[in-house]
Short mmCIF file of N, CA and C in Angstrom, two decimals:
data_model
loop_
_atom_site.label_atom_id
_atom_site.label_comp_id
_atom_site.label_asym_id
_atom_site.label_seq_id
_atom_site.Cartn_x
_atom_site.Cartn_y
_atom_site.Cartn_z
N UNK Y 1 9.05 -2.63 -7.70
CA UNK Y 1 9.42 -3.71 -6.94
C UNK Y 1 9.93 -3.38 -5.52
N UNK Y 2 9.14 -3.98 -4.58
CA UNK Y 2 9.73 -3.86 -2.90
C UNK Y 2 9.66 -4.96 -2.16
N UNK Y 3 9.79 -4.60 -1.04
CA UNK Y 3 9.56 -5.49 0.42
C UNK Y 3 9.81 -5.21 1.58
N UNK Y 4 9.15 -5.44 2.30
CA UNK Y 4 9.38 -4.61 3.70
C UNK Y 4 10.27 -5.89 4.69
N UNK Y 5 10.95 -5.09 5.56
CA UNK Y 5 12.09 -6.23 6.29
C UNK Y 5 11.76 -5.57 7.35
N UNK Y 6 11.59 -6.57 8.54
CA UNK Y 6 11.44 -5.95 10.19
C UNK Y 6 12.48 -5.37 10.61
N UNK Y 7 12.57 -3.97 10.92
CA UNK Y 7 13.78 -3.55 11.76
C UNK Y 7 15.05 -4.28 12.00
N UNK Y 8 14.62 -4.84 12.79
CA UNK Y 8 15.29 -5.61 13.89
C UNK Y 8 16.12 -6.60 12.98
N UNK Y 9 15.96 -7.17 11.68
CA UNK Y 9 16.30 -7.90 10.87
C UNK Y 9 17.16 -7.16 9.65
N UNK Y 10 17.06 -5.98 9.47
CA UNK Y 10 17.37 -5.16 8.53
C UNK Y 10 19.23 -4.99 8.61
N UNK Y 11 19.80 -5.13 7.37
CA UNK Y 11 21.41 -4.80 7.51
C UNK Y 11 21.24 -4.31 6.03
N UNK Y 12 21.53 -3.02 6.07
CA UNK Y 12 21.71 -2.03 5.19
C UNK Y 12 22.71 -2.78 3.74
N UNK Y 13 23.86 -3.76 4.52
CA UNK Y 13 24.48 -4.09 3.21
C UNK Y 13 24.15 -5.34 2.35
N UNK Y 14 23.04 -5.83 3.15
CA UNK Y 14 22.04 -7.14 2.49
C UNK Y 14 20.41 -6.46 1.74
N UNK Y 15 20.53 -5.21 1.63
CA UNK Y 15 19.37 -4.72 1.23
C UNK Y 15 19.21 -5.49 -0.26
N UNK Y 16 20.23 -5.60 -1.27
CA UNK Y 16 19.67 -6.01 -2.54
C UNK Y 16 19.51 -7.13 -2.33
N UNK Y 17 20.40 -8.37 -1.75
CA UNK Y 17 19.82 -9.71 -1.39
C UNK Y 17 18.44 -9.69 -0.93
N UNK Y 18 18.32 -8.92 0.00
CA UNK Y 18 16.60 -8.96 0.61
C UNK Y 18 15.53 -8.96 -0.46
N UNK Y 19 15.63 -8.13 -1.25
CA UNK Y 19 14.99 -7.47 -2.29
C UNK Y 19 15.29 -8.88 -3.47
N UNK Y 20 16.58 -9.21 -3.90
CA UNK Y 20 16.31 -10.39 -4.80
C UNK Y 20 15.60 -11.58 -4.57
N UNK Y 21 15.59 -11.87 -2.85
CA UNK Y 21 14.50 -12.99 -2.65
C UNK Y 21 13.53 -12.60 -3.01
N UNK Y 22 12.87 -11.77 -3.44
CA UNK Y 22 11.26 -11.72 -3.69
C UNK Y 22 11.38 -11.18 -5.09
N UNK Y 23 11.69 -10.55 -5.89
CA UNK Y 23 11.73 -10.21 -7.06
C UNK Y 23 12.93 -10.38 -7.72
N UNK Y 24 12.57 -10.17 -9.12
CA UNK Y 24 14.29 -10.26 -10.33
C UNK Y 24 14.46 -9.26 -10.35
N UNK Y 25 15.70 -8.74 -10.13
CA UNK Y 25 16.22 -7.20 -10.31
C UNK Y 25 17.18 -7.50 -11.46
N UNK Y 26 17.59 -6.39 -12.18
CA UNK Y 26 17.93 -6.19 -13.63
C UNK Y 26 19.39 -5.46 -12.94
N UNK Y 27 20.13 -5.66 -13.77
CA UNK Y 27 21.92 -5.31 -13.12
C UNK Y 27 22.01 -3.74 -12.83
N UNK Y 28 21.36 -3.40 -13.61
CA UNK Y 28 21.32 -1.59 -13.83
C UNK Y 28 20.51 -1.04 -12.57
N UNK Y 29 19.34 -2.32 -11.87
CA UNK Y 29 18.55 -1.55 -10.68
C UNK Y 29 19.42 -1.14 -9.75
N UNK Y 30 19.04 0.11 -9.25
CA UNK Y 30 19.50 0.38 -7.76
C UNK Y 30 18.68 -0.04 -6.78
N UNK Y 31 18.92 0.00 -5.50
CA UNK Y 31 18.31 -0.74 -4.67
C UNK Y 31 18.05 0.25 -3.34
N UNK Y 32 17.03 0.98 -3.17
CA UNK Y 32 17.34 1.98 -1.95
C UNK Y 32 16.00 1.48 -0.80
N UNK Y 33 16.43 1.90 0.33
CA UNK Y 33 15.38 2.02 1.31
C UNK Y 33 15.38 2.72 2.13
N UNK Y 34 14.15 2.70 2.93
CA UNK Y 34 13.51 3.75 3.77
C UNK Y 34 12.90 3.17 5.03
N UNK Y 35 12.96 3.48 6.17
CA UNK Y 35 12.40 2.74 7.16
C UNK Y 35 11.24 3.70 7.86
N UNK Y 36 10.32 2.80 8.03
CA UNK Y 36 8.99 3.24 8.31
C UNK Y 36 8.70 3.07 9.84
N UNK Y 37 9.10 3.51 10.49
CA UNK Y 37 9.43 3.92 12.16
C UNK Y 37 7.88 3.38 13.18
N UNK Y 38 7.21 3.94 12.22
CA UNK Y 38 5.67 3.32 12.75
C UNK Y 38 5.46 1.91 13.07
N UNK Y 39 6.00 1.25 11.85
CA UNK Y 39 5.59 -0.49 12.28
C UNK Y 39 6.74 -1.34 11.68
N UNK Y 40 8.00 -0.23 12.52
CA UNK Y 40 9.33 -1.26 12.97
C UNK Y 40 9.53 -1.69 11.73
N UNK Y 41 9.42 -1.33 10.52
CA UNK Y 41 10.02 -1.98 9.20
C UNK Y 41 10.80 -1.18 8.29
N UNK Y 42 11.55 -1.46 7.57
CA UNK Y 42 12.30 -1.00 6.29
C UNK Y 42 11.63 -1.38 5.15
N UNK Y 43 11.35 -0.49 4.00
CA UNK Y 43 11.26 -0.47 2.94
C UNK Y 43 12.08 -0.67 1.94
N UNK Y 44 12.48 -1.95 1.11
CA UNK Y 44 13.47 -2.23 0.65
C UNK Y 44 12.82 -1.91 -0.98
N UNK Y 45 13.41 -1.23 -1.80
CA UNK Y 45 12.87 -1.11 -3.33
C UNK Y 45 13.82 -0.51 -4.56
N UNK Y 46 13.21 -1.42 -5.34
CA UNK Y 46 14.50 -0.80 -6.47
C UNK Y 46 14.04 0.45 -7.11
N UNK Y 47 14.83 1.33 -8.14
CA UNK Y 47 14.65 2.26 -8.93
C UNK Y 47 15.21 2.13 -9.92
N UNK Y 48 14.99 1.98 -11.06
CA UNK Y 48 15.36 1.40 -12.43
C UNK Y 48 16.33 2.67 -13.40
N UNK Y 49 17.03 2.34 -14.11
CA UNK Y 49 17.59 3.59 -15.03
C UNK Y 49 17.74 4.84 -13.99
N UNK Y 50 17.24 5.95 -14.58
CA UNK Y 50 17.59 7.30 -14.05
C UNK Y 50 16.74 7.59 -13.19
N UNK Y 51 15.31 7.03 -13.03
CA UNK Y 51 14.29 7.09 -12.02
C UNK Y 51 14.75 7.56 -10.86
N UNK Y 52 14.06 8.28 -9.88
CA UNK Y 52 14.56 8.60 -8.66
C UNK Y 52 13.57 8.34 -7.76
N UNK Y 53 12.12 8.10 -8.54
CA UNK Y 53 11.11 7.84 -7.61
C UNK Y 53 11.38 6.77 -6.95
N UNK Y 54 10.65 7.02 -5.73
CA UNK Y 54 10.22 5.87 -4.46
C UNK Y 54 8.96 5.44 -5.31
N UNK Y 55 8.74 3.85 -4.66
CA UNK Y 55 7.21 3.23 -4.85
C UNK Y 55 6.32 4.22 -4.07
N UNK Y 56 4.81 4.29 -4.81
CA UNK Y 56 3.89 4.95 -4.21
C UNK Y 56 3.63 4.22 -3.01
N UNK Y 57 4.13 3.21 -2.78
CA UNK Y 57 3.75 2.44 -1.20
C UNK Y 57 4.01 3.04 0.01
N UNK Y 58 5.64 3.57 -0.47
CA UNK Y 58 6.41 4.41 0.48
C UNK Y 58 5.59 5.64 1.13
N UNK Y 59 4.78 6.05 0.21
CA UNK Y 59 3.83 7.34 0.63
C UNK Y 59 2.52 6.54 1.35
N UNK Y 60 2.26 5.40 0.97
CA UNK Y 60 0.92 5.20 1.63
C UNK Y 60 1.61 4.55 2.92
N UNK Y 61 2.65 4.17 3.12
CA UNK Y 61 3.08 3.94 4.42
C UNK Y 61 3.11 4.67 5.24
N UNK Y 62 3.86 5.88 4.68
CA UNK Y 62 3.94 6.70 5.53
C UNK Y 62 2.63 7.50 6.04
N UNK Y 63 1.78 7.56 5.35
CA UNK Y 63 0.76 8.34 5.45
C UNK Y 63 -0.41 7.75 6.56
N UNK Y 64 -0.08 6.18 6.20
CA UNK Y 64 -1.29 5.09 7.11
C UNK Y 64 -1.38 5.81 8.74
N UNK Y 65 -0.41 6.10 9.38
CA UNK Y 65 -0.92 6.45 10.60
C UNK Y 65 -1.66 7.63 10.93
N UNK Y 66 -1.63 8.30 9.85
CA UNK Y 66 -2.46 9.21 10.23
C UNK Y 66 -3.61 8.89 10.24
N UNK Y 67 -4.22 7.96 9.73
CA UNK Y 67 -5.69 7.45 10.08
C UNK Y 67 -6.63 6.97 11.40
N UNK Y 68 -6.98 7.69 11.85
CA UNK Y 68 -7.47 7.73 13.20
C UNK Y 68 -7.94 6.46 13.81
N UNK Y 69 -8.92 5.88 12.84
CA UNK Y 69 -9.70 4.44 13.08
C UNK Y 69 -8.83 3.34 13.20
N UNK Y 70 -9.30 2.53 14.08
CA UNK Y 70 -8.75 1.28 14.52
C UNK Y 70 -8.17 0.34 13.38
N UNK Y 71 -9.28 0.17 12.58
CA UNK Y 71 -9.07 -0.47 11.13
C UNK Y 71 -8.81 0.41 10.24
N UNK Y 72 -7.28 0.47 9.66
CA UNK Y 72 -6.85 1.54 9.11
C UNK Y 72 -6.56 0.99 7.32
N UNK Y 73 -7.35 1.82 6.43
CA UNK Y 73 -7.44 0.96 5.07
C UNK Y 73 -6.94 2.50 3.98
N UNK Y 74 -5.56 2.57 3.66
CA UNK Y 74 -4.93 3.72 2.79
C UNK Y 74 -4.86 2.88 1.27
N UNK Y 75 -5.27 3.95 0.21
CA UNK Y 75 -4.89 3.00 -1.20
C UNK Y 75 -4.10 4.41 -1.85
N UNK Y 76 -4.00 4.26 -3.11
CA UNK Y 76 -3.40 5.09 -4.15
C UNK Y 76 -3.59 4.31 -5.21
N UNK Y 77 -4.56 4.88 -6.23
CA UNK Y 77 -4.62 4.08 -7.62
C UNK Y 77 -3.91 5.19 -8.32
N UNK Y 78 -2.35 4.74 -9.06
CA UNK Y 78 -2.18 5.48 -10.41
C UNK Y 78 -1.60 5.09 -11.04
N UNK Y 79 -1.15 5.37 -12.44
CA UNK Y 79 -0.59 4.74 -13.52
C UNK Y 79 -1.15 3.41 -13.45
N UNK Y 80 -2.33 2.92 -13.36
CA UNK Y 80 -2.12 1.63 -13.59
C UNK Y 80 -1.97 0.57 -12.51
N UNK Y 81 -1.53 1.18 -11.51
CA UNK Y 81 -1.62 0.31 -10.00
C UNK Y 81 -1.71 0.76 -9.08
N UNK Y 82 -2.75 -0.58 -8.26
CA UNK Y 82 -2.99 0.15 -6.73
C UNK Y 82 -1.94 0.05 -5.90
N UNK Y 83 -1.72 0.86 -4.95
CA UNK Y 83 -1.05 0.63 -3.75
C UNK Y 83 -1.82 0.49 -2.57
N UNK Y 84 -1.78 -0.63 -1.91
CA UNK Y 84 -2.67 -0.90 -0.96
C UNK Y 84 -2.18 -0.99 0.54
N UNK Y 85 -2.61 -0.52 1.87
CA UNK Y 85 -1.95 -0.93 3.09
C UNK Y 85 -3.07 -0.98 3.89
N UNK Y 86 -3.05 -1.91 5.07
CA UNK Y 86 -3.95 -2.27 5.84
C UNK Y 86 -3.43 -2.28 7.23
N UNK Y 87 -3.54 -1.60 8.14
CA UNK Y 87 -3.32 -1.74 9.55
C UNK Y 87 -4.60 -2.11 10.39
N UNK Y 88 -4.05 -2.73 11.68
CA UNK Y 88 -5.36 -2.58 12.74
C UNK Y 88 -4.78 -2.10 13.98
N UNK Y 89 -4.95 -1.15 14.19
CA UNK Y 89 -4.40 -0.16 15.10
C UNK Y 89 -2.62 0.25 14.82
N UNK Y 90 -1.84 -0.33 16.04
CA UNK Y 90 -0.58 -0.25 15.06
C UNK Y 90 0.26 -1.50 14.66
N UNK Y 91 -0.55 -2.44 14.11
CA UNK Y 91 0.10 -3.77 13.35
C UNK Y 91 -0.41 -3.52 11.96
N UNK Y 92 0.94 -3.58 11.35
CA UNK Y 92 0.50 -3.64 9.63
C UNK Y 92 0.32 -5.04 9.25
N UNK Y 93 -0.98 -5.24 8.87
CA UNK Y 93 -1.52 -6.40 8.28
C UNK Y 93 -0.98 -6.80 6.53
N UNK Y 94 -0.97 -5.48 5.93
CA UNK Y 94 -0.61 -5.78 4.69
C UNK Y 94 -0.38 -4.46 3.89
N UNK Y 95 0.90 -4.62 2.93
CA UNK Y 95 1.12 -3.78 2.45
C UNK Y 95 1.29 -4.14 1.17
N UNK Y 96 0.77 -3.73 -0.17
CA UNK Y 96 1.10 -4.45 -1.24
C UNK Y 96 0.60 -3.18 -2.83
N UNK Y 97 1.06 -3.71 -3.92
CA UNK Y 97 0.74 -3.32 -4.84
C UNK Y 97 0.21 -4.29 -5.59
N UNK Y 98 -0.92 -3.69 -6.62
CA UNK Y 98 -1.45 -4.66 -7.91
C UNK Y 98 -1.70 -4.13 -9.10
N UNK Y 99 -1.63 -4.48 -10.33
CA UNK Y 99 -1.56 -3.96 -11.36
C UNK Y 99 -3.28 -3.69 -11.26
N UNK Y 100 -3.65 -2.62 -11.96
CA UNK Y 100 -5.01 -2.25 -11.83
C UNK Y 100 -5.50 -0.95 -13.10
N UNK Y 101 -5.26 -1.83 -14.10
CA UNK Y 101 -5.67 -0.59 -15.26
C UNK Y 101 -7.06 0.02 -15.45
N UNK Y 102 -7.81 -0.27 -14.50
CA UNK Y 102 -9.28 0.35 -14.26
C UNK Y 102 -9.55 0.41 -13.04
N UNK Y 103 -10.25 0.99 -12.37
CA UNK Y 103 -10.81 1.50 -11.36
C UNK Y 103 -11.47 -0.02 -10.58
N UNK Y 104 -11.95 -0.71 -11.30
CA UNK Y 104 -13.22 -1.96 -11.05
C UNK Y 104 -12.07 -3.32 -10.63
N UNK Y 105 -10.79 -3.02 -11.33
CA UNK Y 105 -10.10 -3.92 -10.97
C UNK Y 105 -9.62 -3.37 -9.48
N UNK Y 106 -9.18 -2.26 -9.56
CA UNK Y 106 -8.80 -1.66 -8.15
C UNK Y 106 -9.64 -2.07 -6.89
N UNK Y 107 -11.02 -1.74 -7.18
CA UNK Y 107 -12.13 -2.24 -6.25
C UNK Y 107 -11.66 -3.86 -6.18
N UNK Y 108 -11.37 -4.63 -7.25
CA UNK Y 108 -11.66 -5.91 -6.63
C UNK Y 108 -10.66 -6.58 -6.12
N UNK Y 109 -9.58 -5.90 -6.25
CA UNK Y 109 -8.26 -5.89 -5.37
C UNK Y 109 -8.07 -5.58 -3.63
N UNK Y 110 -8.98 -4.59 -3.96
CA UNK Y 110 -9.20 -3.73 -2.41
C UNK Y 110 -10.37 -5.12 -1.31
N UNK Y 111 -11.48 -5.83 -2.59
CA UNK Y 111 -12.24 -6.48 -1.46
C UNK Y 111 -11.46 -7.67 -1.36
N UNK Y 112 -10.56 -8.12 -2.18
CA UNK Y 112 -9.95 -9.49 -1.84
C UNK Y 112 -8.83 -9.42 -1.02
N UNK Y 113 -8.69 -8.09 -0.69
CA UNK Y 113 -7.39 -7.94 0.43
C UNK Y 113 -8.25 -7.80 1.75
N UNK Y 114 -9.60 -7.01 1.83
CA UNK Y 114 -10.56 -7.18 3.21
C UNK Y 114 -10.62 -8.50 3.50
N UNK Y 115 -11.27 -9.41 2.43
CA UNK Y 115 -11.81 -10.41 2.45
C UNK Y 115 -11.12 -11.45 3.02
N UNK Y 116 -9.64 -11.27 2.81
CA UNK Y 116 -8.47 -12.44 2.92
C UNK Y 116 -8.05 -11.99 4.44
N UNK Y 117 -8.32 -10.90 4.98
CA UNK Y 117 -7.78 -10.51 6.45
C UNK Y 117 -9.35 -10.35 7.36
N UNK Y 118 -10.50 -10.63 6.75
CA UNK Y 118 -11.53 -10.93 7.44
C UNK Y 118 -12.05 -9.47 8.05
N UNK Y 119 -12.00 -8.55 7.16
CA UNK Y 119 -12.76 -7.16 7.54
C UNK Y 119 -13.69 -6.84 7.07
N UNK Y 120 -14.54 -6.08 7.67
CA UNK Y 120 -15.86 -6.00 7.07
C UNK Y 120 -15.74 -4.44 6.70
N UNK Y 121 -16.07 -4.15 5.18
CA UNK Y 121 -16.05 -3.00 4.74
C UNK Y 121 -17.37 -2.21 5.17
N UNK Y 122 -18.13 -2.11 5.72
CA UNK Y 122 -19.36 -1.81 6.35
C UNK Y 122 -19.03 -1.07 7.57
N UNK Y 123 -18.13 -1.56 8.15
CA UNK Y 123 -17.55 -0.78 9.16
C UNK Y 123 -16.23 -0.23 8.98
N UNK Y 124 -15.86 -0.18 7.90
CA UNK Y 124 -14.38 0.51 7.77
C UNK Y 124 -14.37 2.05 6.73
N UNK Y 125 -13.69 2.97 7.24
CA UNK Y 125 -13.45 3.90 6.06
C UNK Y 125 -12.17 3.55 5.33
N UNK Y 126 -12.72 3.76 3.95
CA UNK Y 126 -11.68 3.74 3.01
C UNK Y 126 -10.92 5.20 2.84
N UNK Y 127 -9.65 5.08 2.93
CA UNK Y 127 -9.05 6.46 2.63
C UNK Y 127 -8.14 6.25 1.20
N UNK Y 128 -7.85 7.45 0.68
CA UNK Y 128 -7.47 7.62 -0.93
C UNK Y 128 -6.05 8.50 -0.80
N UNK Y 129 -5.36 8.41 -1.35
CA UNK Y 129 -4.60 9.57 -0.92
C UNK Y 129 -4.45 10.53 -2.20
N UNK Y 130 -5.35 10.47 -2.95
CA UNK Y 130 -5.34 11.06 -3.85
C UNK Y 130 -6.95 11.73 -3.73
N UNK Y 131 -7.65 12.33 -4.73
CA UNK Y 131 -9.10 12.71 -5.02
C UNK Y 131 -9.09 11.63 -6.05
N UNK Y 132 -10.93 11.10 -5.77
CA UNK Y 132 -11.62 10.20 -6.92
C UNK Y 132 -12.88 11.04 -7.46
N UNK Y 133 -13.11 10.28 -8.47
CA UNK Y 133 -14.04 11.09 -9.23
C UNK Y 133 -15.43 10.69 -8.26
N UNK Y 134 -16.51 11.92 -8.50
CA UNK Y 134 -17.70 11.34 -8.12
C UNK Y 134 -17.97 10.05 -8.14
N UNK Y 135 -18.30 9.15 -9.39
CA UNK Y 135 -18.68 7.81 -10.00
C UNK Y 135 -17.90 7.09 -9.12
N UNK Y 136 -16.41 7.18 -8.65
CA UNK Y 136 -15.56 6.35 -8.20
C UNK Y 136 -15.90 6.13 -6.37
N UNK Y 137 -16.26 7.48 -6.12
CA UNK Y 137 -16.80 7.31 -4.47
C UNK Y 137 -18.26 6.68 -4.48
N UNK Y 138 -18.82 6.90 -5.35
CA UNK Y 138 -20.26 6.40 -5.12
C UNK Y 138 -20.09 5.35 -5.29
N UNK Y 139 -19.40 4.34 -6.21
CA UNK Y 139 -19.29 3.06 -6.40
C UNK Y 139 -18.82 2.40 -4.67
N UNK Y 140 -17.97 3.18 -4.13
CA UNK Y 140 -17.17 2.73 -2.96
C UNK Y 140 -18.24 3.07 -1.69
N UNK Y 141 -18.96 4.12 -1.55
CA UNK Y 141 -19.90 4.22 -0.50
C UNK Y 141 -20.86 2.97 -0.58
N UNK Y 142 -21.17 2.22 -1.76
CA UNK Y 142 -22.12 1.13 -1.69
C UNK Y 142 -21.61 -0.12 -0.68
N UNK Y 143 -20.19 0.30 -0.31
CA UNK Y 143 -19.42 -1.19 0.72
C UNK Y 143 -19.25 -0.56 1.79
N UNK Y 144 -18.62 0.59 1.63
CA UNK Y 144 -17.87 1.08 2.76
C UNK Y 144 -18.31 2.10 3.41
N UNK Y 145 -18.15 1.69 5.36
CA UNK Y 145 -18.67 3.25 6.09
C UNK Y 145 -18.55 4.50 5.70
N UNK Y 146 -17.54 4.79 4.93
CA UNK Y 146 -17.06 6.10 4.56
C UNK Y 146 -15.67 5.92 3.98
N UNK Y 147 -16.00 6.92 2.92
CA UNK Y 147 -15.09 7.17 1.71
C UNK Y 147 -14.28 8.72 1.74
N UNK Y 148 -12.87 8.37 2.06
CA UNK Y 148 -12.34 9.87 2.29
C UNK Y 148 -11.16 9.67 1.51
N UNK Y 149 -10.96 11.28 0.97
CA UNK Y 149 -9.26 11.72 0.06
C UNK Y 149 -8.38 12.49 1.24
N UNK Y 150 -7.54 12.02 1.22
CA UNK Y 150 -6.38 12.80 1.88
C UNK Y 150 -5.75 13.96 1.30
#
């Protein structure tokens, strides 16, 4: 669970409350936060139990500015979850995670996000933070200008 808060509105002492307004927190959940300077935002997220791992969206947001084109689309699909961030220039348009137990479902959410933002896949390069199988790459090449893995 996570939320993005504009840096100008973020107060560290209110981080738990900010996340609780958009997600259900358990009593044992720790709330952490990391500033994302490229987008003037703070990612507020929960960590359950003994886990120390930040959500994958943090790494997607941190890597997104390395995309050189004006339309930036960076994904990560791990453990049945698609983490997706889209920006135009320096403006972050979308950062979200979706349940995606298979690659077809991940593609569905990618295309849904593109359509909702009225972005044309034919002129967009899609990037993944990890390698894809040749079949997955070919499935994406049918729609996108290019497919890259960081």
